[in-house]
């Protein structure tokens, strides 16, 4: 057995040596053979750009992944950074902003190392967008301002306007309207020098939004219509949809609900054509809001159901908003039982969002620190790379290869021997863990039974509940619904409702949440 292992190692070492030798020999002609990979890479990039323009982001990601492998294989550094940036933008457009940050950071690091200011400004801006859409406005403004500083140095007019407008949007959301207006004005004044219709449309959209918040509704409508016209002239369907929806909200403020509903439905039709899940979901919610304002509550609930079906389970903030909207509709319909159910769901989601925001705020501070630290490292690496020689000494490389071969052979031999003992130890450990798991399971089952009896007795003593009422209250604290409690206690749902009503009276509360808080069983 050991003889066969050493024969395998000898063969592997010979193969590695042959491969590395051919690699060294091929270095001299490597520069002559890069034309074909570059042409192929350029073709991939063009295909990805075309797919991104048509908003086919899933297909674009597949092509970008293939392009990235080719760029890494041929050491096309600048192209790697561009691909990382495009991949981040595709993920962001698919509402996967957390994942996009990783790719923007990689693009940012490479752009800094190769001193590509145009690309660096773009990645700073895209990173800001990712932080904006993950609810971290301070970090978003930080990266937008970094983008502005780089773009101003190289005279990138459209890039400056884009970043100014992005800063204005974040400040507007934070209700810092004077500052938002100042930055948006800078972007607006650059429009005559620009050609990118998407950036121009977005600036008009932000300008209209600020007019709307200032209650200058006629000016807001003019700006929204200009945005729609620019988007229509350039077949920018997403811009048309956003323009319709935002213009509809102005009509709603003026009490013209029929016109508002028609505009929102046109926007929804465009979103369906583009097959963008998040936009479809938000358009369904917008139409539902319009029906609510028109007091057509059943139609509003139908569109909220459609919004739920289009909603990804990770969009917690939007799910909470949908539940809140359902609560408002059921309350307006005087269906207070259904309203209470959706209010409780919305409240629980709101609490989870609050905890998530606290976690993100901490992560935001750490990210800012790591980013500044990384920028310092990039600056130091840049200085070193300017001095460092680009030529590799072939003789030293051969010596290094021989050393690696010896080390590799020794490591493989050591791993083969070690693997036998490891397998035996692993089997023994798994057996012990299984036995311990069985013991823990029996103990936990016993503790749960004992704790339930203690809680029931405490409820009876402290709040003068009957034994059955105390049992119902204990099961409520464990998150059981009425039908689950009825099944566990072998009674009907109506009996459980009767007991819950008596519990509310004795505890002097009006909801389950209040009952749980009063009996200290929520923790």
PDB file of N, CA and C in Angstrom, residues 134-206:
ATOM      1  N   UNK A 134     -29.570  49.243   1.496  1.00  0.00           N
ATOM      2  CA  UNK A 134     -29.560  48.355   2.663  1.00  0.00           C
ATOM      3  C   UNK A 134     -29.788  49.147   3.948  1.00  0.00           C
ATOM      4  N   UNK A 135     -30.276  50.380   3.813  1.00  0.00           N
ATOM      5  CA  UNK A 135     -30.667  51.164   4.978  1.00  0.00           C
ATOM      6  C   UNK A 135     -29.521  51.699   5.805  1.00  0.00           C
ATOM      7  N   UNK A 136     -28.394  52.043   5.160  1.00  0.00           N
ATOM      8  CA  UNK A 136     -27.240  52.589   5.877  1.00  0.00           C
ATOM      9  C   UNK A 136     -26.859  53.931   5.242  1.00  0.00           C
ATOM     10  N   UNK A 137     -27.658  54.968   5.531  1.00  0.00           N
ATOM     11  CA  UNK A 137     -27.505  56.258   4.831  1.00  0.00           C
ATOM     12  C   UNK A 137     -26.168  56.951   5.077  1.00  0.00           C
ATOM     13  N   UNK A 138     -25.615  56.837   6.290  1.00  0.00           N
ATOM     14  CA  UNK A 138     -24.343  57.515   6.564  1.00  0.00           C
ATOM     15  C   UNK A 138     -23.227  56.975   5.675  1.00  0.00           C
ATOM     16  N   UNK A 139     -23.157  55.642   5.576  1.00  0.00           N
ATOM     17  CA  UNK A 139     -22.139  55.040   4.700  1.00  0.00           C
ATOM     18  C   UNK A 139     -22.414  55.372   3.238  1.00  0.00           C
ATOM     19  N   UNK A 140     -23.699  55.441   2.872  1.00  0.00           N
ATOM     20  CA  UNK A 140     -24.051  55.784   1.485  1.00  0.00           C
ATOM     21  C   UNK A 140     -23.525  57.171   1.132  1.00  0.00           C
ATOM     22  N   UNK A 141     -23.783  58.156   1.991  1.00  0.00           N
ATOM     23  CA  UNK A 141     -23.312  59.529   1.737  1.00  0.00           C
ATOM     24  C   UNK A 141     -21.786  59.568   1.703  1.00  0.00           C
ATOM     25  N   UNK A 142     -21.151  58.806   2.594  1.00  0.00           N
ATOM     26  CA  UNK A 142     -19.677  58.761   2.630  1.00  0.00           C
ATOM     27  C   UNK A 142     -19.108  58.336   1.276  1.00  0.00           C
ATOM     28  N   UNK A 143     -19.648  57.250   0.698  1.00  0.00           N
ATOM     29  CA  UNK A 143     -19.125  56.758  -0.583  1.00  0.00           C
ATOM     30  C   UNK A 143     -19.519  57.672  -1.744  1.00  0.00           C
ATOM     31  N   UNK A 144     -20.713  58.274  -1.685  1.00  0.00           N
ATOM     32  CA  UNK A 144     -21.091  59.220  -2.735  1.00  0.00           C
ATOM     33  C   UNK A 144     -20.151  60.425  -2.741  1.00  0.00           C
ATOM     34  N   UNK A 145     -19.795  60.912  -1.561  1.00  0.00           N
ATOM     35  CA  UNK A 145     -18.873  62.055  -1.477  1.00  0.00           C
ATOM     36  C   UNK A 145     -17.477  61.673  -1.976  1.00  0.00           C
ATOM     37  N   UNK A 146     -17.042  60.426  -1.680  1.00  0.00           N
ATOM     38  CA  UNK A 146     -15.759  59.951  -2.220  1.00  0.00           C
ATOM     39  C   UNK A 146     -15.813  59.922  -3.750  1.00  0.00           C
ATOM     40  N   UNK A 147     -16.967  59.484  -4.291  1.00  0.00           N
ATOM     41  CA  UNK A 147     -17.129  59.443  -5.748  1.00  0.00           C
ATOM     42  C   UNK A 147     -17.054  60.852  -6.339  1.00  0.00           C
ATOM     43  N   UNK A 148     -17.706  61.816  -5.679  1.00  0.00           N
ATOM     44  CA  UNK A 148     -17.676  63.204  -6.166  1.00  0.00           C
ATOM     45  C   UNK A 148     -16.249  63.738  -6.183  1.00  0.00           C
ATOM     46  N   UNK A 149     -15.484  63.477  -5.120  1.00  0.00           N
ATOM     47  CA  UNK A 149     -14.118  64.007  -5.042  1.00  0.00           C
ATOM     48  C   UNK A 149     -13.242  63.461  -6.173  1.00  0.00           C
ATOM     49  N   UNK A 150     -13.407  62.165  -6.493  1.00  0.00           N
ATOM     50  CA  UNK A 150     -12.613  61.567  -7.589  1.00  0.00           C
ATOM     51  C   UNK A 150     -13.087  62.103  -8.932  1.00  0.00           C
ATOM     52  N   UNK A 151     -14.396  62.179  -9.125  1.00  0.00           N
ATOM     53  CA  UNK A 151     -14.946  62.600 -10.410  1.00  0.00           C
ATOM     54  C   UNK A 151     -14.682  64.072 -10.701  1.00  0.00           C
ATOM     55  N   UNK A 152     -14.645  64.891  -9.668  1.00  0.00           N
ATOM     56  CA  UNK A 152     -14.315  66.303  -9.865  1.00  0.00           C
ATOM     57  C   UNK A 152     -12.879  66.462 -10.351  1.00  0.00           C
ATOM     58  N   UNK A 153     -11.960  65.640  -9.834  1.00  0.00           N
ATOM     59  CA  UNK A 153     -10.547  65.728 -10.220  1.00  0.00           C
ATOM     60  C   UNK A 153     -10.332  65.425 -11.701  1.00  0.00           C
ATOM     61  N   UNK A 154     -11.131  64.493 -12.244  1.00  0.00           N
ATOM     62  CA  UNK A 154     -10.923  64.095 -13.648  1.00  0.00           C
ATOM     63  C   UNK A 154     -11.937  64.759 -14.578  1.00  0.00           C
ATOM     64  N   UNK A 155     -12.812  65.619 -14.029  1.00  0.00           N
ATOM     65  CA  UNK A 155     -13.773  66.333 -14.864  1.00  0.00           C
ATOM     66  C   UNK A 155     -14.868  65.453 -15.436  1.00  0.00           C
ATOM     67  N   UNK A 156     -15.291  64.427 -14.703  1.00  0.00           N
ATOM     68  CA  UNK A 156     -16.354  63.522 -15.145  1.00  0.00           C
ATOM     69  C   UNK A 156     -17.703  64.170 -14.825  1.00  0.00           C
ATOM     70  N   UNK A 157     -18.235  64.960 -15.771  1.00  0.00           N
ATOM     71  CA  UNK A 157     -19.448  65.760 -15.547  1.00  0.00           C
ATOM     72  C   UNK A 157     -20.645  64.877 -15.205  1.00  0.00           C
ATOM     73  N   UNK A 158     -20.905  63.859 -16.031  1.00  0.00           N
ATOM     74  CA  UNK A 158     -22.070  63.011 -15.800  1.00  0.00           C
ATOM     75  C   UNK A 158     -21.937  62.235 -14.495  1.00  0.00           C
ATOM     76  N   UNK A 159     -20.713  61.805 -14.198  1.00  0.00           N
ATOM     77  CA  UNK A 159     -20.486  61.109 -12.934  1.00  0.00           C
ATOM     78  C   UNK A 159     -20.727  62.025 -11.742  1.00  0.00           C
ATOM     79  N   UNK A 160     -20.262  63.277 -11.831  1.00  0.00           N
ATOM     80  CA  UNK A 160     -20.498  64.251 -10.755  1.00  0.00           C
ATOM     81  C   UNK A 160     -21.992  64.463 -10.549  1.00  0.00           C
ATOM     82  N   UNK A 161     -22.723  64.659 -11.651  1.00  0.00           N
ATOM     83  CA  UNK A 161     -24.166  64.897 -11.558  1.00  0.00           C
ATOM     84  C   UNK A 161     -24.874  63.701 -10.926  1.00  0.00           C
ATOM     85  N   UNK A 162     -24.459  62.511 -11.309  1.00  0.00           N
ATOM     86  CA  UNK A 162     -25.060  61.298 -10.758  1.00  0.00           C
ATOM     87  C   UNK A 162     -24.855  61.226  -9.243  1.00  0.00           C
ATOM     88  N   UNK A 163     -23.632  61.485  -8.785  1.00  0.00           N
ATOM     89  CA  UNK A 163     -23.338  61.404  -7.352  1.00  0.00           C
ATOM     90  C   UNK A 163     -24.019  62.534  -6.575  1.00  0.00           C
ATOM     91  N   UNK A 164     -24.060  63.745  -7.146  1.00  0.00           N
ATOM     92  CA  UNK A 164     -24.788  64.847  -6.501  1.00  0.00           C
ATOM     93  C   UNK A 164     -26.253  64.464  -6.291  1.00  0.00           C
ATOM     94  N   UNK A 165     -26.845  63.925  -7.341  1.00  0.00           N
ATOM     95  CA  UNK A 165     -28.260  63.543  -7.257  1.00  0.00           C
ATOM     96  C   UNK A 165     -28.463  62.433  -6.219  1.00  0.00           C
ATOM     97  N   UNK A 166     -27.537  61.466  -6.160  1.00  0.00           N
ATOM     98  CA  UNK A 166     -27.652  60.383  -5.180  1.00  0.00           C
ATOM     99  C   UNK A 166     -27.566  60.901  -3.750  1.00  0.00           C
ATOM    100  N   UNK A 167     -26.656  61.857  -3.508  1.00  0.00           N
ATOM    101  CA  UNK A 167     -26.550  62.464  -2.173  1.00  0.00           C
ATOM    102  C   UNK A 167     -27.858  63.178  -1.832  1.00  0.00           C
ATOM    103  N   UNK A 168     -28.418  63.898  -2.815  1.00  0.00           N
ATOM    104  CA  UNK A 168     -29.684  64.612  -2.594  1.00  0.00           C
ATOM    105  C   UNK A 168     -30.795  63.645  -2.206  1.00  0.00           C
ATOM    106  N   UNK A 169     -30.830  62.494  -2.856  1.00  0.00           N
ATOM    107  CA  UNK A 169     -31.879  61.518  -2.565  1.00  0.00           C
ATOM    108  C   UNK A 169     -31.770  61.001  -1.131  1.00  0.00           C
ATOM    109  N   UNK A 170     -30.547  60.647  -0.699  1.00  0.00           N
ATOM    110  CA  UNK A 170     -30.362  60.151   0.664  1.00  0.00           C
ATOM    111  C   UNK A 170     -30.738  61.226   1.682  1.00  0.00           C
ATOM    112  N   UNK A 171     -30.295  62.464   1.470  1.00  0.00           N
ATOM    113  CA  UNK A 171     -30.606  63.556   2.401  1.00  0.00           C
ATOM    114  C   UNK A 171     -32.105  63.839   2.428  1.00  0.00           C
ATOM    115  N   UNK A 172     -32.754  63.698   1.281  1.00  0.00           N
ATOM    116  CA  UNK A 172     -34.210  63.902   1.240  1.00  0.00           C
ATOM    117  C   UNK A 172     -34.935  62.851   2.077  1.00  0.00           C
ATOM    118  N   UNK A 173     -34.491  61.601   1.981  1.00  0.00           N
ATOM    119  CA  UNK A 173     -35.084  60.531   2.787  1.00  0.00           C
ATOM    120  C   UNK A 173     -34.865  60.789   4.278  1.00  0.00           C
ATOM    121  N   UNK A 174     -33.719  61.390   4.618  1.00  0.00           N
ATOM    122  CA  UNK A 174     -33.422  61.729   6.011  1.00  0.00           C
ATOM    123  C   UNK A 174     -34.123  63.017   6.452  1.00  0.00           C
ATOM    124  N   UNK A 175     -34.933  63.598   5.533  1.00  0.00           N
ATOM    125  CA  UNK A 175     -35.694  64.832   5.806  1.00  0.00           C
ATOM    126  C   UNK A 175     -34.790  66.051   5.995  1.00  0.00           C
ATOM    127  N   UNK A 176     -33.590  66.007   5.434  1.00  0.00           N
ATOM    128  CA  UNK A 176     -32.691  67.166   5.446  1.00  0.00           C
ATOM    129  C   UNK A 176     -32.873  67.875   4.092  1.00  0.00           C
ATOM    130  N   UNK A 177     -34.042  68.512   3.947  1.00  0.00           N
ATOM    131  CA  UNK A 177     -34.491  68.962   2.634  1.00  0.00           C
ATOM    132  C   UNK A 177     -33.664  70.116   2.078  1.00  0.00           C
ATOM    133  N   UNK A 178     -33.211  71.030   2.943  1.00  0.00           N
ATOM    134  CA  UNK A 178     -32.406  72.157   2.450  1.00  0.00           C
ATOM    135  C   UNK A 178     -31.094  71.660   1.848  1.00  0.00           C
ATOM    136  N   UNK A 179     -30.442  70.733   2.544  1.00  0.00           N
ATOM    137  CA  UNK A 179     -29.185  70.171   2.026  1.00  0.00           C
ATOM    138  C   UNK A 179     -29.450  69.377   0.751  1.00  0.00           C
ATOM    139  N   UNK A 180     -30.565  68.620   0.746  1.00  0.00           N
ATOM    140  CA  UNK A 180     -30.914  67.834  -0.450  1.00  0.00           C
ATOM    141  C   UNK A 180     -31.117  68.749  -1.646  1.00  0.00           C
ATOM    142  N   UNK A 181     -31.815  69.878  -1.442  1.00  0.00           N
ATOM    143  CA  UNK A 181     -32.045  70.820  -2.531  1.00  0.00           C
ATOM    144  C   UNK A 181     -30.759  71.416  -3.064  1.00  0.00           C
ATOM    145  N   UNK A 182     -29.803  71.664  -2.156  1.00  0.00           N
ATOM    146  CA  UNK A 182     -28.523  72.244  -2.570  1.00  0.00           C
ATOM    147  C   UNK A 182     -27.751  71.288  -3.480  1.00  0.00           C
ATOM    148  N   UNK A 183     -27.682  70.011  -3.098  1.00  0.00           N
ATOM    149  CA  UNK A 183     -26.956  69.035  -3.922  1.00  0.00           C
ATOM    150  C   UNK A 183     -27.694  68.764  -5.229  1.00  0.00           C
ATOM    151  N   UNK A 184     -29.041  68.698  -5.176  1.00  0.00           N
ATOM    152  CA  UNK A 184     -29.795  68.442  -6.398  1.00  0.00           C
ATOM    153  C   UNK A 184     -29.644  69.600  -7.391  1.00  0.00           C
ATOM    154  N   UNK A 185     -29.539  70.828  -6.866  1.00  0.00           N
ATOM    155  CA  UNK A 185     -29.335  71.991  -7.741  1.00  0.00           C
ATOM    156  C   UNK A 185     -28.016  71.866  -8.501  1.00  0.00           C
ATOM    157  N   UNK A 186     -26.963  71.370  -7.814  1.00  0.00           N
ATOM    158  CA  UNK A 186     -25.672  71.169  -8.489  1.00  0.00           C
ATOM    159  C   UNK A 186     -25.821  70.190  -9.643  1.00  0.00           C
ATOM    160  N   UNK A 187     -26.595  69.107  -9.403  1.00  0.00           N
ATOM    161  CA  UNK A 187     -26.804  68.119 -10.465  1.00  0.00           C
ATOM    162  C   UNK A 187     -27.627  68.713 -11.601  1.00  0.00           C
ATOM    163  N   UNK A 188     -28.681  69.460 -11.265  1.00  0.00           N
ATOM    164  CA  UNK A 188     -29.587  70.042 -12.263  1.00  0.00           C
ATOM    165  C   UNK A 188     -28.838  71.009 -13.183  1.00  0.00           C
ATOM    166  N   UNK A 189     -27.912  71.785 -12.626  1.00  0.00           N
ATOM    167  CA  UNK A 189     -27.174  72.775 -13.422  1.00  0.00           C
ATOM    168  C   UNK A 189     -26.214  72.132 -14.419  1.00  0.00           C
ATOM    169  N   UNK A 190     -25.903  70.842 -14.223  1.00  0.00           N
ATOM    170  CA  UNK A 190     -24.990  70.141 -15.138  1.00  0.00           C
ATOM    171  C   UNK A 190     -25.718  69.478 -16.307  1.00  0.00           C
ATOM    172  N   UNK A 191     -27.066  69.485 -16.301  1.00  0.00           N
ATOM    173  CA  UNK A 191     -27.833  68.790 -17.341  1.00  0.00           C
ATOM    174  C   UNK A 191     -27.464  69.241 -18.755  1.00  0.00           C
ATOM    175  N   UNK A 192     -27.296  70.542 -19.025  1.00  0.00           N
ATOM    176  CA  UNK A 192     -26.961  70.949 -20.408  1.00  0.00           C
ATOM    177  C   UNK A 192     -25.675  70.326 -20.945  1.00  0.00           C
ATOM    178  N   UNK A 193     -24.785  69.890 -20.068  1.00  0.00           N
ATOM    179  CA  UNK A 193     -23.510  69.314 -20.512  1.00  0.00           C
ATOM    180  C   UNK A 193     -23.559  67.787 -20.592  1.00  0.00           C
ATOM    181  N   UNK A 194     -24.748  67.200 -20.392  1.00  0.00           N
ATOM    182  CA  UNK A 194     -24.850  65.751 -20.260  1.00  0.00           C
ATOM    183  C   UNK A 194     -25.571  65.105 -21.440  1.00  0.00           C
ATOM    184  N   UNK A 195     -25.310  63.806 -21.647  1.00  0.00           N
ATOM    185  CA  UNK A 195     -25.965  63.035 -22.694  1.00  0.00           C
ATOM    186  C   UNK A 195     -26.654  61.780 -22.159  1.00  0.00           C
ATOM    187  N   UNK A 196     -26.258  61.301 -20.977  1.00  0.00           N
ATOM    188  CA  UNK A 196     -26.816  60.071 -20.409  1.00  0.00           C
ATOM    189  C   UNK A 196     -28.265  60.325 -19.966  1.00  0.00           C
ATOM    190  N   UNK A 197     -29.218  59.791 -20.746  1.00  0.00           N
ATOM    191  CA  UNK A 197     -30.634  60.087 -20.486  1.00  0.00           C
ATOM    192  C   UNK A 197     -31.129  59.509 -19.157  1.00  0.00           C
ATOM    193  N   UNK A 198     -30.518  58.395 -18.695  1.00  0.00           N
ATOM    194  CA  UNK A 198     -30.952  57.811 -17.420  1.00  0.00           C
ATOM    195  C   UNK A 198     -30.618  58.737 -16.258  1.00  0.00           C
ATOM    196  N   UNK A 199     -29.409  59.277 -16.260  1.00  0.00           N
ATOM    197  CA  UNK A 199     -29.009  60.192 -15.189  1.00  0.00           C
ATOM    198  C   UNK A 199     -29.864  61.462 -15.251  1.00  0.00           C
ATOM    199  N   UNK A 200     -30.097  61.969 -16.470  1.00  0.00           N
ATOM    200  CA  UNK A 200     -30.913  63.182 -16.630  1.00  0.00           C
ATOM    201  C   UNK A 200     -32.332  62.937 -16.113  1.00  0.00           C
ATOM    202  N   UNK A 201     -32.925  61.783 -16.470  1.00  0.00           N
ATOM    203  CA  UNK A 201     -34.279  61.456 -16.016  1.00  0.00           C
ATOM    204  C   UNK A 201     -34.337  61.370 -14.492  1.00  0.00           C
ATOM    205  N   UNK A 202     -33.317  60.777 -13.888  1.00  0.00           N
ATOM    206  CA  UNK A 202     -33.290  60.648 -12.431  1.00  0.00           C
ATOM    207  C   UNK A 202     -33.167  62.008 -11.745  1.00  0.00           C
ATOM    208  N   UNK A 203     -32.435  62.932 -12.364  1.00  0.00           N
ATOM    209  CA  UNK A 203     -32.306  64.281 -11.781  1.00  0.00           C
ATOM    210  C   UNK A 203     -33.649  65.001 -11.825  1.00  0.00           C
ATOM    211  N   UNK A 204     -34.371  64.896 -12.945  1.00  0.00           N
ATOM    212  CA  UNK A 204     -35.703  65.500 -13.035  1.00  0.00           C
ATOM    213  C   UNK A 204     -36.651  64.857 -12.018  1.00  0.00           C
ATOM    214  N   UNK A 205     -36.520  63.554 -11.827  1.00  0.00           N
ATOM    215  CA  UNK A 205     -37.367  62.858 -10.856  1.00  0.00           C
ATOM    216  C   UNK A 205     -37.120  63.381  -9.441  1.00  0.00           C
ATOM    217  N   UNK A 206     -35.839  63.542  -9.076  1.00  0.00           N
ATOM    218  CA  UNK A 206     -35.503  64.037  -7.734  1.00  0.00           C
ATOM    219  C   UNK A 206     -35.958  65.490  -7.577  1.00  0.00           C
TER     220      UNK A 206
END
